[in-house]
Amino acid sequence: MDRIAIISDIHGNIPALEAVVLDIKNRGISRIMCLGDLAGKGPDSDIAVDMIKNDCELVVKGNWDYFMAEGDYNVMLAWHRKKLGEKRLNYLKNLPGYAEFYMSGRLIRLCHAAPNDVFHRVQSTASYEEKITLFKDPKGEDKESDIVGYGDIHGSYIDNFQGKTLFNVGSVGNPLDITQSSYGIIEGSYEEKSTSAFSISLVKVPYDIEKAVQQAIESKMPDLQEYINELRTARYRGKND
Ligand SMILES: [Mn+2]
């Protein structure tokens, strides 16, 4: 059996990333894949990119990674871009949109939001009609996947329907479901096309939120108060909606 940890949405929060990487190592798991949004929102996008580049065997692009590398200029983006520097921005720009492989006889696709679109947001409450579109072949051919894993919405869940399994690993650095870092583990036979047992588990890891808040304050980052509220409450921009 092979075990692979799947992490997403780090958003420059290093205490959260360190807690998750430690939890993964403590379980004896050596393989990590990342579903994007390494950068932006939090104070330390540069360190997040360096750690992910070093620790992960596969990384796909998120909408914030796109904003960083290719989005229109604004003051907030300029602050994060300055921290990232040209080399890391280039790394983010060249990340792939999705990854696919077989595990225990299932074709798995991993992406940030949708395999063909970093901006196509599918909430956990979306209809099956909407969710099923994520399984389509991003190349426009007929190779439907059996399983899709994604990030983007910062809240983890697993859903089974129409013979498919959809899972979201939540967010390491900016969780918006509960105030703990989130990631997933898939277990099965990697690159094996014959069917055997396969599992997905979703892990929640407590981390030092006040340390992350302190680092954000010291960095003098933009949108500071909104970020702090999200870390402390797991509510988007600190509001109930
Ligand atoms: Mn995100």
Coordinates of N, CA, C and O in Angstrom, one line a residue, residues 26-92:
N26 N 5.2 12.4 11.1 CA 4.9 11.5 12.3 C 4.1 10.3 11.9 O 4.2 9.3 12.6
R27 N 3.4 10.3 10.8 CA 2.6 9.2 10.4 C 3.5 8.2 9.5 O 3.0 7.3 9.0
G28 N 4.7 8.6 9.2 CA 5.6 7.8 8.4 C 5.3 8.0 6.9 O 5.7 7.1 6.1
I29 N 4.6 9.1 6.6 CA 4.3 9.3 5.1 C 5.4 10.2 4.6 O 5.7 11.3 5.1
S30 N 6.0 9.8 3.4 CA 7.1 10.6 2.9 C 6.7 11.3 1.6 O 7.4 12.1 1.1
R31 N 5.5 11.0 1.0 CA 5.1 11.6 -0.2 C 4.0 12.7 0.0 O 3.0 12.4 0.6
I32 N 4.3 13.8 -0.6 CA 3.3 14.9 -0.4 C 3.0 15.5 -1.8 O 3.9 15.8 -2.6
M33 N 1.7 15.8 -2.1 CA 1.3 16.5 -3.3 C 0.6 17.8 -2.9 O -0.1 17.8 -1.8
C34 N 0.7 18.8 -3.6 CA 0.1 20.1 -3.2 C -0.8 20.7 -4.3 O -0.5 20.7 -5.5
L35 N -2.0 21.1 -3.9 CA -3.0 21.5 -4.9 C -3.1 23.0 -5.0 O -4.2 23.6 -5.3
G36 N -2.1 23.8 -4.8 CA -2.0 25.2 -5.1 C -2.4 26.2 -4.0 O -2.6 25.8 -2.9
D37 N -2.4 27.5 -4.4 CA -2.5 28.6 -3.5 C -1.4 28.5 -2.4 O -1.7 28.5 -1.2
L38 N -0.2 28.4 -2.9 CA 1.0 28.5 -2.0 C 1.1 29.9 -1.4 O 1.4 30.1 -0.2
A39 N 0.8 30.9 -2.3 CA 1.1 32.3 -2.0 C -0.1 33.1 -1.7 O -1.2 32.7 -2.0
G40 N 0.2 34.3 -1.2 CA -0.9 35.3 -1.0 C -1.7 35.2 0.3 O -1.7 34.1 0.9
K41 N -2.4 36.2 0.6 CA -3.2 36.3 1.9 C -2.3 36.4 3.1 O -2.3 37.4 3.7
G42 N -1.5 35.4 3.4 CA -0.6 35.4 4.6 C 0.7 36.1 4.3 O 1.0 36.4 3.2
P43 N 1.5 36.2 5.4 CA 2.7 37.1 5.3 C 3.9 36.5 4.6 O 4.8 37.2 4.1
D44 N 4.0 35.1 4.5 CA 5.3 34.5 4.1 C 5.2 33.6 2.9 O 5.6 32.5 2.9
S45 N 4.7 34.2 1.8 CA 4.6 33.4 0.5 C 6.0 32.9 0.1 O 6.0 31.8 -0.5
D46 N 7.0 33.6 0.3 CA 8.4 33.2 -0.2 C 8.8 31.9 0.5 O 9.2 31.0 -0.1
I47 N 8.6 31.9 1.8 CA 9.0 30.7 2.6 C 8.1 29.5 2.2 O 8.6 28.4 2.1
A48 N 6.8 29.8 2.0 CA 5.9 28.7 1.6 C 6.3 28.1 0.3 O 6.3 26.9 0.2
V49 N 6.6 28.9 -0.7 CA 7.0 28.4 -2.0 C 8.3 27.6 -1.8 O 8.4 26.4 -2.4
D50 N 9.3 28.0 -1.1 CA 10.5 27.3 -0.9 C 10.3 25.9 -0.2 O 10.8 24.9 -0.6
M51 N 9.4 25.9 0.8 CA 9.1 24.7 1.5 C 8.4 23.7 0.6 O 8.7 22.5 0.6
I52 N 7.4 24.2 -0.1 CA 6.5 23.3 -0.9 C 7.4 22.7 -2.1 O 7.3 21.5 -2.4
K53 N 8.2 23.6 -2.6 CA 9.1 23.1 -3.7 C 10.1 22.0 -3.2 O 10.3 21.0 -3.9
N54 N 10.5 22.1 -2.0 CA 11.4 21.2 -1.4 C 10.7 19.9 -0.9 O 11.2 18.8 -1.1
D55 N 9.5 20.0 -0.4 CA 8.8 18.9 0.3 C 7.8 18.1 -0.6 O 7.4 17.0 -0.3
C56 N 7.4 18.7 -1.7 CA 6.3 18.1 -2.5 C 6.8 17.5 -3.8 O 7.5 18.2 -4.6
E57 N 6.3 16.3 -4.2 CA 6.7 15.7 -5.5 C 5.9 16.2 -6.6 O 6.3 16.1 -7.8
L58 N 4.8 16.9 -6.3 CA 3.9 17.3 -7.4 C 3.1 18.6 -6.8 O 2.7 18.6 -5.7
V59 N 3.1 19.6 -7.7 CA 2.4 20.9 -7.2 C 1.5 21.3 -8.4 O 2.1 21.4 -9.5
V60 N 0.3 21.7 -8.2 CA -0.5 22.3 -9.3 C -0.8 23.7 -8.9 O -0.7 24.2 -7.8
K61 N -1.3 24.5 -9.9 CA -1.4 26.0 -9.7 C -2.8 26.3 -9.1 O -3.8 25.8 -9.5
G62 N -2.8 27.3 -8.2 CA -4.1 27.8 -7.7 C -4.4 29.2 -8.2 O -3.6 29.8 -8.9
N63 N -5.6 29.7 -7.9 CA -6.0 31.0 -8.4 C -5.1 32.1 -7.9 O -4.8 33.1 -8.6
W64 N -4.7 32.0 -6.6 CA -3.8 33.0 -6.0 C -2.4 32.9 -6.7 O -1.7 34.0 -6.8
D65 N -1.9 31.7 -7.0 CA -0.6 31.6 -7.7 C -0.7 32.3 -9.0 O 0.2 32.9 -9.5
Y66 N -1.9 32.1 -9.7 CA -2.1 32.8 -11.0 C -2.0 34.4 -10.8 O -1.4 35.1 -11.5
F67 N -2.8 34.8 -9.7 CA -2.8 36.3 -9.5 C -1.4 36.8 -9.3 O -1.0 37.9 -9.8
M68 N -0.7 36.1 -8.4 CA 0.7 36.5 -8.1 C 1.5 36.7 -9.4 O 2.2 37.7 -9.6
A69 N 1.5 35.7 -10.2 CA 2.4 35.6 -11.4 C 1.9 36.4 -12.6 O 2.6 37.0 -13.3
E70 N 0.5 36.5 -12.7 CA 0.0 37.0 -14.0 C -1.2 38.0 -13.8 O -1.7 38.5 -14.8
G71 N -1.6 38.2 -12.5 CA -2.8 39.1 -12.3 C -2.5 40.6 -12.6 O -1.3 41.0 -12.5
D72 N -3.5 41.4 -12.8 CA -3.3 42.9 -12.9 C -2.7 43.5 -11.7 O -3.0 43.0 -10.6
Y73 N -2.0 44.5 -11.8 CA -1.3 45.2 -10.7 C -2.3 45.7 -9.7 O -3.3 46.3 -10.0
N74 N -2.1 45.5 -8.4 CA -2.7 46.3 -7.3 C -1.8 46.3 -6.1 O -0.8 45.5 -6.1
V75 N -2.0 47.2 -5.1 CA -1.1 47.4 -4.1 C -0.9 46.1 -3.2 O 0.3 45.8 -2.9
M76 N -1.9 45.4 -3.0 CA -1.8 44.1 -2.2 C -0.9 43.1 -2.9 O 0.0 42.6 -2.3
L77 N -1.2 42.9 -4.2 CA -0.4 41.9 -5.0 C 1.1 42.4 -5.0 O 2.0 41.6 -4.9
A78 N 1.3 43.7 -5.2 CA 2.6 44.2 -5.3 C 3.5 43.9 -4.0 O 4.6 43.5 -4.1
W79 N 2.8 43.9 -2.9 CA 3.5 43.6 -1.6 C 4.0 42.2 -1.6 O 5.1 41.9 -1.3
H80 N 3.1 41.3 -2.0 CA 3.4 39.8 -2.0 C 4.5 39.5 -3.0 O 5.4 38.7 -2.8
R81 N 4.3 40.2 -4.2 CA 5.2 39.9 -5.3 C 6.7 40.4 -5.0 O 7.6 39.7 -5.3
K82 N 6.8 41.5 -4.2 CA 8.1 42.0 -3.8 C 8.8 40.9 -3.0 O 9.9 40.7 -3.1
K83 N 8.0 40.3 -2.0 CA 8.5 39.3 -1.1 C 8.9 38.0 -1.9 O 9.9 37.4 -1.6
L84 N 8.1 37.7 -2.9 CA 8.4 36.5 -3.7 C 9.6 36.6 -4.5 O 10.4 35.6 -4.6
G85 N 9.8 37.7 -5.2 CA 10.9 37.8 -6.1 C 10.7 37.1 -7.5 O 9.8 36.3 -7.6
E86 N 11.5 37.5 -8.4 CA 11.3 37.0 -9.8 C 11.3 35.5 -10.0 O 10.5 34.9 -10.7
K87 N 12.2 34.9 -9.3 CA 12.4 33.4 -9.5 C 11.2 32.6 -9.0 O 10.8 31.7 -9.7
R88 N 10.7 33.0 -7.9 CA 9.6 32.2 -7.3 C 8.3 32.6 -8.1 O 7.5 31.7 -8.3
L89 N 8.2 33.8 -8.6 CA 7.0 34.2 -9.4 C 7.0 33.3 -10.7 O 6.0 32.9 -11.2
N90 N 8.2 33.1 -11.2 CA 8.3 32.3 -12.5 C 8.0 30.9 -12.2 O 7.3 30.2 -13.0
Y91 N 8.4 30.4 -11.0 CA 8.0 29.0 -10.6 C 6.5 28.9 -10.6 O 5.9 27.9 -11.1
L92 N 5.8 29.8 -9.9 CA 4.3 29.8 -9.8 C 3.7 29.9 -11.2 O 2.7 29.2 -11.5

